[in-house]
PDB file of C-alpha atoms in Angstrom:
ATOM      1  CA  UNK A   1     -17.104  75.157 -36.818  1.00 53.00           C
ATOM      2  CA  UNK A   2     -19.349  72.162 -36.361  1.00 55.00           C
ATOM      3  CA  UNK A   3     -20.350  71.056 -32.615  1.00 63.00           C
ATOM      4  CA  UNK A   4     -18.323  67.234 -33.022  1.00 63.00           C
ATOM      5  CA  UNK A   5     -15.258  69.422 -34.159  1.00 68.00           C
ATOM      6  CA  UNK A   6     -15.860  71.475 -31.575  1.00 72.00           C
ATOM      7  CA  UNK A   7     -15.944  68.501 -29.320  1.00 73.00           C
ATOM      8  CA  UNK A   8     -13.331  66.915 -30.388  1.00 76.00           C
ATOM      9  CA  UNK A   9     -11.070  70.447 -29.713  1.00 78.00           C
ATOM     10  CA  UNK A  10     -12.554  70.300 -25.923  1.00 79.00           C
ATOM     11  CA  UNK A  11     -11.506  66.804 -25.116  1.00 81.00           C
ATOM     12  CA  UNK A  12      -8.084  67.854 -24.835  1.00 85.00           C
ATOM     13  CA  UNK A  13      -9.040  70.125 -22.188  1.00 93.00           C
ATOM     14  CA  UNK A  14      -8.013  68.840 -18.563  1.00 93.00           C
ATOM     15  CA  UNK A  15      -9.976  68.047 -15.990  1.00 94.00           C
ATOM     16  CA  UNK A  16     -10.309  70.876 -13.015  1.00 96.00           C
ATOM     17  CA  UNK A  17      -8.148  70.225  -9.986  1.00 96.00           C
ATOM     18  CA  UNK A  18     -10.918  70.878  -7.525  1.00 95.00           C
ATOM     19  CA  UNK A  19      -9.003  70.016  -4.447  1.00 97.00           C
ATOM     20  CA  UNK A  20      -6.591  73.446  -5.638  1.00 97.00           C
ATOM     21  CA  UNK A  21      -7.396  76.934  -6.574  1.00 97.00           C
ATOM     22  CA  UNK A  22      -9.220  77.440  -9.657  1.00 98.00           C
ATOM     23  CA  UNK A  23     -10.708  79.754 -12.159  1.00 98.00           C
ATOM     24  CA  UNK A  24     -13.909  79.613 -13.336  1.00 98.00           C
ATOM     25  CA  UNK A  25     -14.707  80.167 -17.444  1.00 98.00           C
ATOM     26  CA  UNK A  26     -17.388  82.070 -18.760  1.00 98.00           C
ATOM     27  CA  UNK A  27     -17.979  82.271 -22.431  1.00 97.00           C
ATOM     28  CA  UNK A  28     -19.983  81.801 -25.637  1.00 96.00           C
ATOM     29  CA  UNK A  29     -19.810  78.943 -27.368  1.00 92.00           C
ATOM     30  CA  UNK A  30     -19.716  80.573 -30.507  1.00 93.00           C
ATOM     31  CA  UNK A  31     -15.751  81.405 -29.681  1.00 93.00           C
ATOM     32  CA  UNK A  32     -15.642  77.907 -28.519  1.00 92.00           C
ATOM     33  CA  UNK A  33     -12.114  77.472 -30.899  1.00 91.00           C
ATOM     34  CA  UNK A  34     -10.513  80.651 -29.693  1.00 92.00           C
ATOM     35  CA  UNK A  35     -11.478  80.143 -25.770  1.00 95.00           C
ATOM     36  CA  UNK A  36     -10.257  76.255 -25.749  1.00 93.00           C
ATOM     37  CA  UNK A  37      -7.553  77.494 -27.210  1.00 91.00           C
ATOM     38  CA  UNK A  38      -6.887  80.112 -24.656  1.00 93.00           C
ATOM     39  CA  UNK A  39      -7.940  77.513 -22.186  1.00 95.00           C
ATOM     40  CA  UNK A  40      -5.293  74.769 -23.238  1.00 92.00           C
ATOM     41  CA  UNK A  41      -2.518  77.463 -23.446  1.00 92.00           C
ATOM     42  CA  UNK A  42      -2.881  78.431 -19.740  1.00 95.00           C
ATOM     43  CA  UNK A  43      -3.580  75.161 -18.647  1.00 95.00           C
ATOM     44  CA  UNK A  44      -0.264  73.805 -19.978  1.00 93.00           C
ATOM     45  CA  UNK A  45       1.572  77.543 -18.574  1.00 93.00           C
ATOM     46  CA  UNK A  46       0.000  75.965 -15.111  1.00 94.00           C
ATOM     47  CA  UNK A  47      -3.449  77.191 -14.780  1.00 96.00           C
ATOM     48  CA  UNK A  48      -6.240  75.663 -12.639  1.00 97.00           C
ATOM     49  CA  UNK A  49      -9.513  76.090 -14.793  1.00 98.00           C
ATOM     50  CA  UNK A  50     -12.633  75.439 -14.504  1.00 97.00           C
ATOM     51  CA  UNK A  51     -14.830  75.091 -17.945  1.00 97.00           C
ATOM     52  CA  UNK A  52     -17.896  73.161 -18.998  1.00 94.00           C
ATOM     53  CA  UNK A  53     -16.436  70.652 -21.154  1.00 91.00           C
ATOM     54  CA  UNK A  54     -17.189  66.617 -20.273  1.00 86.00           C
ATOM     55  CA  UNK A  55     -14.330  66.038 -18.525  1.00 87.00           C
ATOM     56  CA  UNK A  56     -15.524  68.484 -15.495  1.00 91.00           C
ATOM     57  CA  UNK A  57     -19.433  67.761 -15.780  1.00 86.00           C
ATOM     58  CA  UNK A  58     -20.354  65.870 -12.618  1.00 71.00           C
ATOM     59  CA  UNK A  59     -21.996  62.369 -13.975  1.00 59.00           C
ATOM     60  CA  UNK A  60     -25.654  61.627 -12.913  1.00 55.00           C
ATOM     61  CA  UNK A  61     -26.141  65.614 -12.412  1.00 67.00           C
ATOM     62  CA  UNK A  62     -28.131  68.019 -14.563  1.00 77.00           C
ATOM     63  CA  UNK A  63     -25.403  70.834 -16.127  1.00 84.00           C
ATOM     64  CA  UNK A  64     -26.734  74.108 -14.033  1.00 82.00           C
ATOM     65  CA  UNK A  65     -26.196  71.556 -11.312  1.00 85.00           C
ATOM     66  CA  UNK A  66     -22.228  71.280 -12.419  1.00 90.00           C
ATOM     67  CA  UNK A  67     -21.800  74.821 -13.117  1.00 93.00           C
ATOM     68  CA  UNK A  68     -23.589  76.152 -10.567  1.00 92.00           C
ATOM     69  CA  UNK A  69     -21.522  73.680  -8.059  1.00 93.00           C
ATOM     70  CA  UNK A  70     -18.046  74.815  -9.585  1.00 95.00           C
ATOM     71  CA  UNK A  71     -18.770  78.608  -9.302  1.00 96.00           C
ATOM     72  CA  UNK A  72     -19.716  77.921  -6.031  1.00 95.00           C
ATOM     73  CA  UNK A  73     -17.105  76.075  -4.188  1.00 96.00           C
ATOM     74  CA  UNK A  74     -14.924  77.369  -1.950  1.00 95.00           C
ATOM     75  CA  UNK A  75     -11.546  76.514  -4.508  1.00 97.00           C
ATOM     76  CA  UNK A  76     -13.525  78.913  -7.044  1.00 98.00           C
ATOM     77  CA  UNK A  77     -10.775  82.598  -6.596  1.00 97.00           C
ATOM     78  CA  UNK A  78     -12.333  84.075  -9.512  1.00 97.00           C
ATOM     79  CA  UNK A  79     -14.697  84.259 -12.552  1.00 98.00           C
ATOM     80  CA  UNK A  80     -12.700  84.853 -16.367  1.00 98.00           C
ATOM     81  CA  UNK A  81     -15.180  86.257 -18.804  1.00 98.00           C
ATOM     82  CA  UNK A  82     -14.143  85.729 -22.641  1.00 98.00           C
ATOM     83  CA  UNK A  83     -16.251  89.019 -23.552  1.00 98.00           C
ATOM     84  CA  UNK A  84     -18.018  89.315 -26.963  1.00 98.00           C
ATOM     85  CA  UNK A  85     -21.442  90.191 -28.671  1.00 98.00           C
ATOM     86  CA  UNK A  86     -22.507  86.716 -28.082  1.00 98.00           C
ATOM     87  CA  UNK A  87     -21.458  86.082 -24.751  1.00 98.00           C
ATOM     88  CA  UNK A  88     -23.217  89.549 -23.479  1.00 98.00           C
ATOM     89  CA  UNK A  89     -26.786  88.519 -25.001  1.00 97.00           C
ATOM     90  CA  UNK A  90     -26.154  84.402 -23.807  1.00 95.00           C
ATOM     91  CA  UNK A  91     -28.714  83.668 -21.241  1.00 91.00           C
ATOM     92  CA  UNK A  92     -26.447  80.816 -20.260  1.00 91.00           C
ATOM     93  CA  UNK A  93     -24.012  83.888 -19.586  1.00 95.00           C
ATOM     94  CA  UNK A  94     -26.472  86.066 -17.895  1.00 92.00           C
ATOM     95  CA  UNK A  95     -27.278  82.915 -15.654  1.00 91.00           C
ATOM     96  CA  UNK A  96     -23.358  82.307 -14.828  1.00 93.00           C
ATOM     97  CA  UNK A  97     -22.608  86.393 -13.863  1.00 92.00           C
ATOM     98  CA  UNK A  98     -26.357  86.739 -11.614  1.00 90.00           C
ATOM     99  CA  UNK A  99     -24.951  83.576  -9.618  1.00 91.00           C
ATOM    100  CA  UNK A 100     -22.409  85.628  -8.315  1.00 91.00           C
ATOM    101  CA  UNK A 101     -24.984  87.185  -5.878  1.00 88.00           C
ATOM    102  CA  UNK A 102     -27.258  84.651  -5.040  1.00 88.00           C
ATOM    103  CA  UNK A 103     -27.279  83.568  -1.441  1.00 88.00           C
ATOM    104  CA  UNK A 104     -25.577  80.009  -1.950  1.00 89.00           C
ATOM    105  CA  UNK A 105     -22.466  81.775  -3.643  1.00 92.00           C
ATOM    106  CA  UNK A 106     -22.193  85.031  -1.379  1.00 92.00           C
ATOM    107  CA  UNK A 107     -22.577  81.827   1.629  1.00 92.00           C
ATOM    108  CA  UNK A 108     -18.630  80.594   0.797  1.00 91.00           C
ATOM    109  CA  UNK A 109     -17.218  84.033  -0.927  1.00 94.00           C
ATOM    110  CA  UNK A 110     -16.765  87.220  -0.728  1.00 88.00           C
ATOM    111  CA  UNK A 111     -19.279  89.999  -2.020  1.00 87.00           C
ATOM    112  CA  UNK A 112     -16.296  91.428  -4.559  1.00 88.00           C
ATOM    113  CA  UNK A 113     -15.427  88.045  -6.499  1.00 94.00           C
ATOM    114  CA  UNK A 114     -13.113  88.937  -8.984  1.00 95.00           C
ATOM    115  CA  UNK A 115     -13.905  88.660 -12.948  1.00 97.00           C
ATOM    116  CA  UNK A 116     -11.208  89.002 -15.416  1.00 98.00           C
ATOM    117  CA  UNK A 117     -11.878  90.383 -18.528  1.00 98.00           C
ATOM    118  CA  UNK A 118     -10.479  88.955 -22.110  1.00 97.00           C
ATOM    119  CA  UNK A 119     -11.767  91.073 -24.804  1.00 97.00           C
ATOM    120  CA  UNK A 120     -13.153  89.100 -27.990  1.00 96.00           C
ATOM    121  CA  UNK A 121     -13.760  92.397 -29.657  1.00 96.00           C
ATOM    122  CA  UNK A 122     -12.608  95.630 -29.456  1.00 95.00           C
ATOM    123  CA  UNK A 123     -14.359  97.777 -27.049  1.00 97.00           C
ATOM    124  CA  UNK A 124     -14.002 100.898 -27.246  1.00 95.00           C
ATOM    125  CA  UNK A 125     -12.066 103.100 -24.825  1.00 95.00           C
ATOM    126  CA  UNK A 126     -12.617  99.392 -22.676  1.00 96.00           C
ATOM    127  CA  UNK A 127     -15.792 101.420 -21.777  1.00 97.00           C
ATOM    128  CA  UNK A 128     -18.907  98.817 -21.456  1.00 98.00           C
ATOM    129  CA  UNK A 129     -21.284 100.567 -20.514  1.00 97.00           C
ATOM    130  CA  UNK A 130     -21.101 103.105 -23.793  1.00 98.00           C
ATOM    131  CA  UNK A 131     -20.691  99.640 -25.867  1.00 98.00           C
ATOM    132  CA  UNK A 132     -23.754  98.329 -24.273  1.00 98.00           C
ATOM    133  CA  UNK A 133     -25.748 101.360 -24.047  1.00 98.00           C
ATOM    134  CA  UNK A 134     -24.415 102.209 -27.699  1.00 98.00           C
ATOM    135  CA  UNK A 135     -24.219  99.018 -29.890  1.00 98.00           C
ATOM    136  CA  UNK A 136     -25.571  96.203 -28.196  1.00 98.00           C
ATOM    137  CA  UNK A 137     -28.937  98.908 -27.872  1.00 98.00           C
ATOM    138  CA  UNK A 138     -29.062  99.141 -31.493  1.00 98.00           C
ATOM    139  CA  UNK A 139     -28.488  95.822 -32.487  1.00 98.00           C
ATOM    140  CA  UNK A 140     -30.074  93.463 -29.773  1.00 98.00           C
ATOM    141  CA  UNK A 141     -32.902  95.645 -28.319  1.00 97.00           C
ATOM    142  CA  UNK A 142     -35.667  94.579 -30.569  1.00 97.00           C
ATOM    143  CA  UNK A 143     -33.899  90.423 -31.159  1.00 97.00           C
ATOM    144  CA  UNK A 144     -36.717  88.645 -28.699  1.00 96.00           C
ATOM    145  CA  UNK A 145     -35.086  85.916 -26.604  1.00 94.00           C
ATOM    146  CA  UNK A 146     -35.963  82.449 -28.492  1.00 92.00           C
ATOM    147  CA  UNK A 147     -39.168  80.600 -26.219  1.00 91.00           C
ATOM    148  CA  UNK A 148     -36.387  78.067 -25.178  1.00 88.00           C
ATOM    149  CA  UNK A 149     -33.963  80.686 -23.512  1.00 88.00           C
ATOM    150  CA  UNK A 150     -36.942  82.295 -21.821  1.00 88.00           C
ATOM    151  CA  UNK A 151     -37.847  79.046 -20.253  1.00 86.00           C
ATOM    152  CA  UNK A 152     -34.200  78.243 -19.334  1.00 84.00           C
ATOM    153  CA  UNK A 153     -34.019  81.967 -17.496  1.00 86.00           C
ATOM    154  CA  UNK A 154     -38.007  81.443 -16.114  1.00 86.00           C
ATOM    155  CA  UNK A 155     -36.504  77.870 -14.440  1.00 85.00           C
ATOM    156  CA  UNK A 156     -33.047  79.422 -13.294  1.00 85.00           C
ATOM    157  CA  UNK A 157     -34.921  82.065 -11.396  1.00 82.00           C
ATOM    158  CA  UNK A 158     -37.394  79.463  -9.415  1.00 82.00           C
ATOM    159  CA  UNK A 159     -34.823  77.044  -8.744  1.00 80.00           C
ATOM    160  CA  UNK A 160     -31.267  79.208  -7.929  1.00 79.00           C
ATOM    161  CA  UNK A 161     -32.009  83.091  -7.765  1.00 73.00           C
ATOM    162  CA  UNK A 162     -35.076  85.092  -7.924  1.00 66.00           C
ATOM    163  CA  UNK A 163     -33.184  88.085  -8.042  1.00 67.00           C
ATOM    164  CA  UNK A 164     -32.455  87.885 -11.411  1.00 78.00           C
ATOM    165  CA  UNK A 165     -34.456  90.634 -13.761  1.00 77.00           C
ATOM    166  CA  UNK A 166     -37.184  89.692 -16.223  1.00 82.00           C
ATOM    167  CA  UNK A 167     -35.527  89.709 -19.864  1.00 91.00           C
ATOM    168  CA  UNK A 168     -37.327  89.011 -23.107  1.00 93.00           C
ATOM    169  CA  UNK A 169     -34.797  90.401 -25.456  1.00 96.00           C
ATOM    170  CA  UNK A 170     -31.136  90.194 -26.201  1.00 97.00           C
ATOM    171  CA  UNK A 171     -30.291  93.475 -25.067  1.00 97.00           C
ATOM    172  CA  UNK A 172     -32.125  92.881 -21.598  1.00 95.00           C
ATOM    173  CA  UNK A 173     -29.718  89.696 -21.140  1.00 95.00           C
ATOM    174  CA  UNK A 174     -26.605  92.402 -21.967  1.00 97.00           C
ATOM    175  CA  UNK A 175     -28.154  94.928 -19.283  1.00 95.00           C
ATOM    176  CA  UNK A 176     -28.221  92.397 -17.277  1.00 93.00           C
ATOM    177  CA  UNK A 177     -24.629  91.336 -17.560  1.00 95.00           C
ATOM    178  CA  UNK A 178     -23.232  94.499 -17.607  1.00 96.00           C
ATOM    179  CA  UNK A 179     -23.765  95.682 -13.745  1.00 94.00           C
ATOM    180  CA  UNK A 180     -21.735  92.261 -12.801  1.00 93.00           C
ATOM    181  CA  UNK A 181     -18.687  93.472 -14.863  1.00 95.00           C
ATOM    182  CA  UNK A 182     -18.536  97.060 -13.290  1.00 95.00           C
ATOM    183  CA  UNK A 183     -18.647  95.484  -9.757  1.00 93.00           C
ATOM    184  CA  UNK A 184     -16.544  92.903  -9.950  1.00 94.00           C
ATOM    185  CA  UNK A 185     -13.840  93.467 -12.760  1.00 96.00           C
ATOM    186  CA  UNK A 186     -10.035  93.282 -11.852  1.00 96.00           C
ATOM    187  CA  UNK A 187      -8.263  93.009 -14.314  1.00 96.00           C
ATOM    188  CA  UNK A 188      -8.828  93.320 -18.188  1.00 97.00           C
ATOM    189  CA  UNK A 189      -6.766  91.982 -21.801  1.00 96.00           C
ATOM    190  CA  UNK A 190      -7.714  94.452 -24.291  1.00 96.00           C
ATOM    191  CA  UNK A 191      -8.385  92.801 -27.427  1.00 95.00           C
ATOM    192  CA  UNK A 192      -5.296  93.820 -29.443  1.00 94.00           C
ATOM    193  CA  UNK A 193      -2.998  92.502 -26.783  1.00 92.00           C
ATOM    194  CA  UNK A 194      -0.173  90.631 -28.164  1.00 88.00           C
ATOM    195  CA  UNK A 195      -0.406  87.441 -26.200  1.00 86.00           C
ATOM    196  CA  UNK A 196      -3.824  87.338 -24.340  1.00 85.00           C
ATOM    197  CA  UNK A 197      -3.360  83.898 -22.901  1.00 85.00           C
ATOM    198  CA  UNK A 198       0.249  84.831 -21.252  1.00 89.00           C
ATOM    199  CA  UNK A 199      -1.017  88.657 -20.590  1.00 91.00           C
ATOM    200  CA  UNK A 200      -4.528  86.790 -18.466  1.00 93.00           C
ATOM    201  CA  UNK A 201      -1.892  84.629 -16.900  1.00 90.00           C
ATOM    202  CA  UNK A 202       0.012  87.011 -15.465  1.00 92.00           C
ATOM    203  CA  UNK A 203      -3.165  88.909 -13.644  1.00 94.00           C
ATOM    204  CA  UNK A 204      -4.988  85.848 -11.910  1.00 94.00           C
ATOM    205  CA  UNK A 205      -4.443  85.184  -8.516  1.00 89.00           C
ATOM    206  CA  UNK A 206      -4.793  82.357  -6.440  1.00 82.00           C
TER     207      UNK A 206
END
């Protein structure tokens, strides 16, 4: 799908409530159609979300400087990962999951932040660490990260979280995302639920 249609799919998102509970959405962009979709189903079952389309991208301020402000805000109960081959080797991803122990985040929330899990793909026995180890090793472990995502990693670690690991390929964004999901998941939708949307409804907590 092209980015305007794309677009046009996200403007029917709501606006985050930020003075209520919320949930924070992590994804790729490549399942942008089936994660706004997900996204406009739970919004309209009653959901408070919180995802990077315009309508919650603070005006005058850079986007790391929205998304890092929405994760980070004491309304923020809980991180909902759309998980897939494309979100585990997104440096935009990576970013989003090493915020979750940086100093300004663990400064208004508790140490075990809860991430939801929604399956894009079938894993496996739900096992991610085999997956990763297994198929995103053969795959990604040789695809070099393009010069621009190195420089958007290089800039997120001087100006938010040195912490974060060195990565120069694909695979080293998914080892890096994968010791965030063991420590914080509660709660997972395996990817051949019936009803994802209703089943992720039913598990977050506010």
């Amino acid at each position: 799908m092209h980015k305007k249609d794309l677009q046009e799919i996200a403007a029917h998102i709501k606006a985050c409530d930020l003075s209520r509970p919320y949930y924070y959405i992590c994804y790729s962009t490549q399942e942008g159609t089936e994660v706004y979709a997900a996204v406009r189903h739970l919004q309209e079952a009653g959901a408070n979300l919180w995802i990077d389309t315009e309508a919650n991208l603070m005006q005058g301020d850079g986007y790391n400087s929205s998304i890092f402000a929405a994760l980070r805000a004491k309304n923020c109960c809980g991180l909902i990962f759309f998980m897939s081959q494309a979100a585990m080797t997104s440096a935009q991803c990576a970013k989003e999951m090493a915020y979750l122990k940086s100093e300004p985040f663990l400064a208004d929330h508790d140490a075990q932040f809860p991430v939801l899990i929604v399956e894009m793909e079938e894993i496996p026995e739900h096992d991610d660490e085999v997956w990763v180890e297994g198929l995103l090793y053969q795959k990604y472990q040789a695809d070099e990260l393009s010069p621009a995502e190195s420089e958007r990693i290089q800039k997120y670690r001087d100006k938010y979280n040195a912490k974060i690991g060195r990565m120069t390929t694909k695979f080293d964004v998914a080892e890096s995302i994968l010791p965030f999901l063991l420590a914080h998941e509660q709660g997972r939708i395996a990817y051949d639920a019936a009803n994802r949307a209703d089943e992720l409804k039913r598990l977050m907590t506010y």
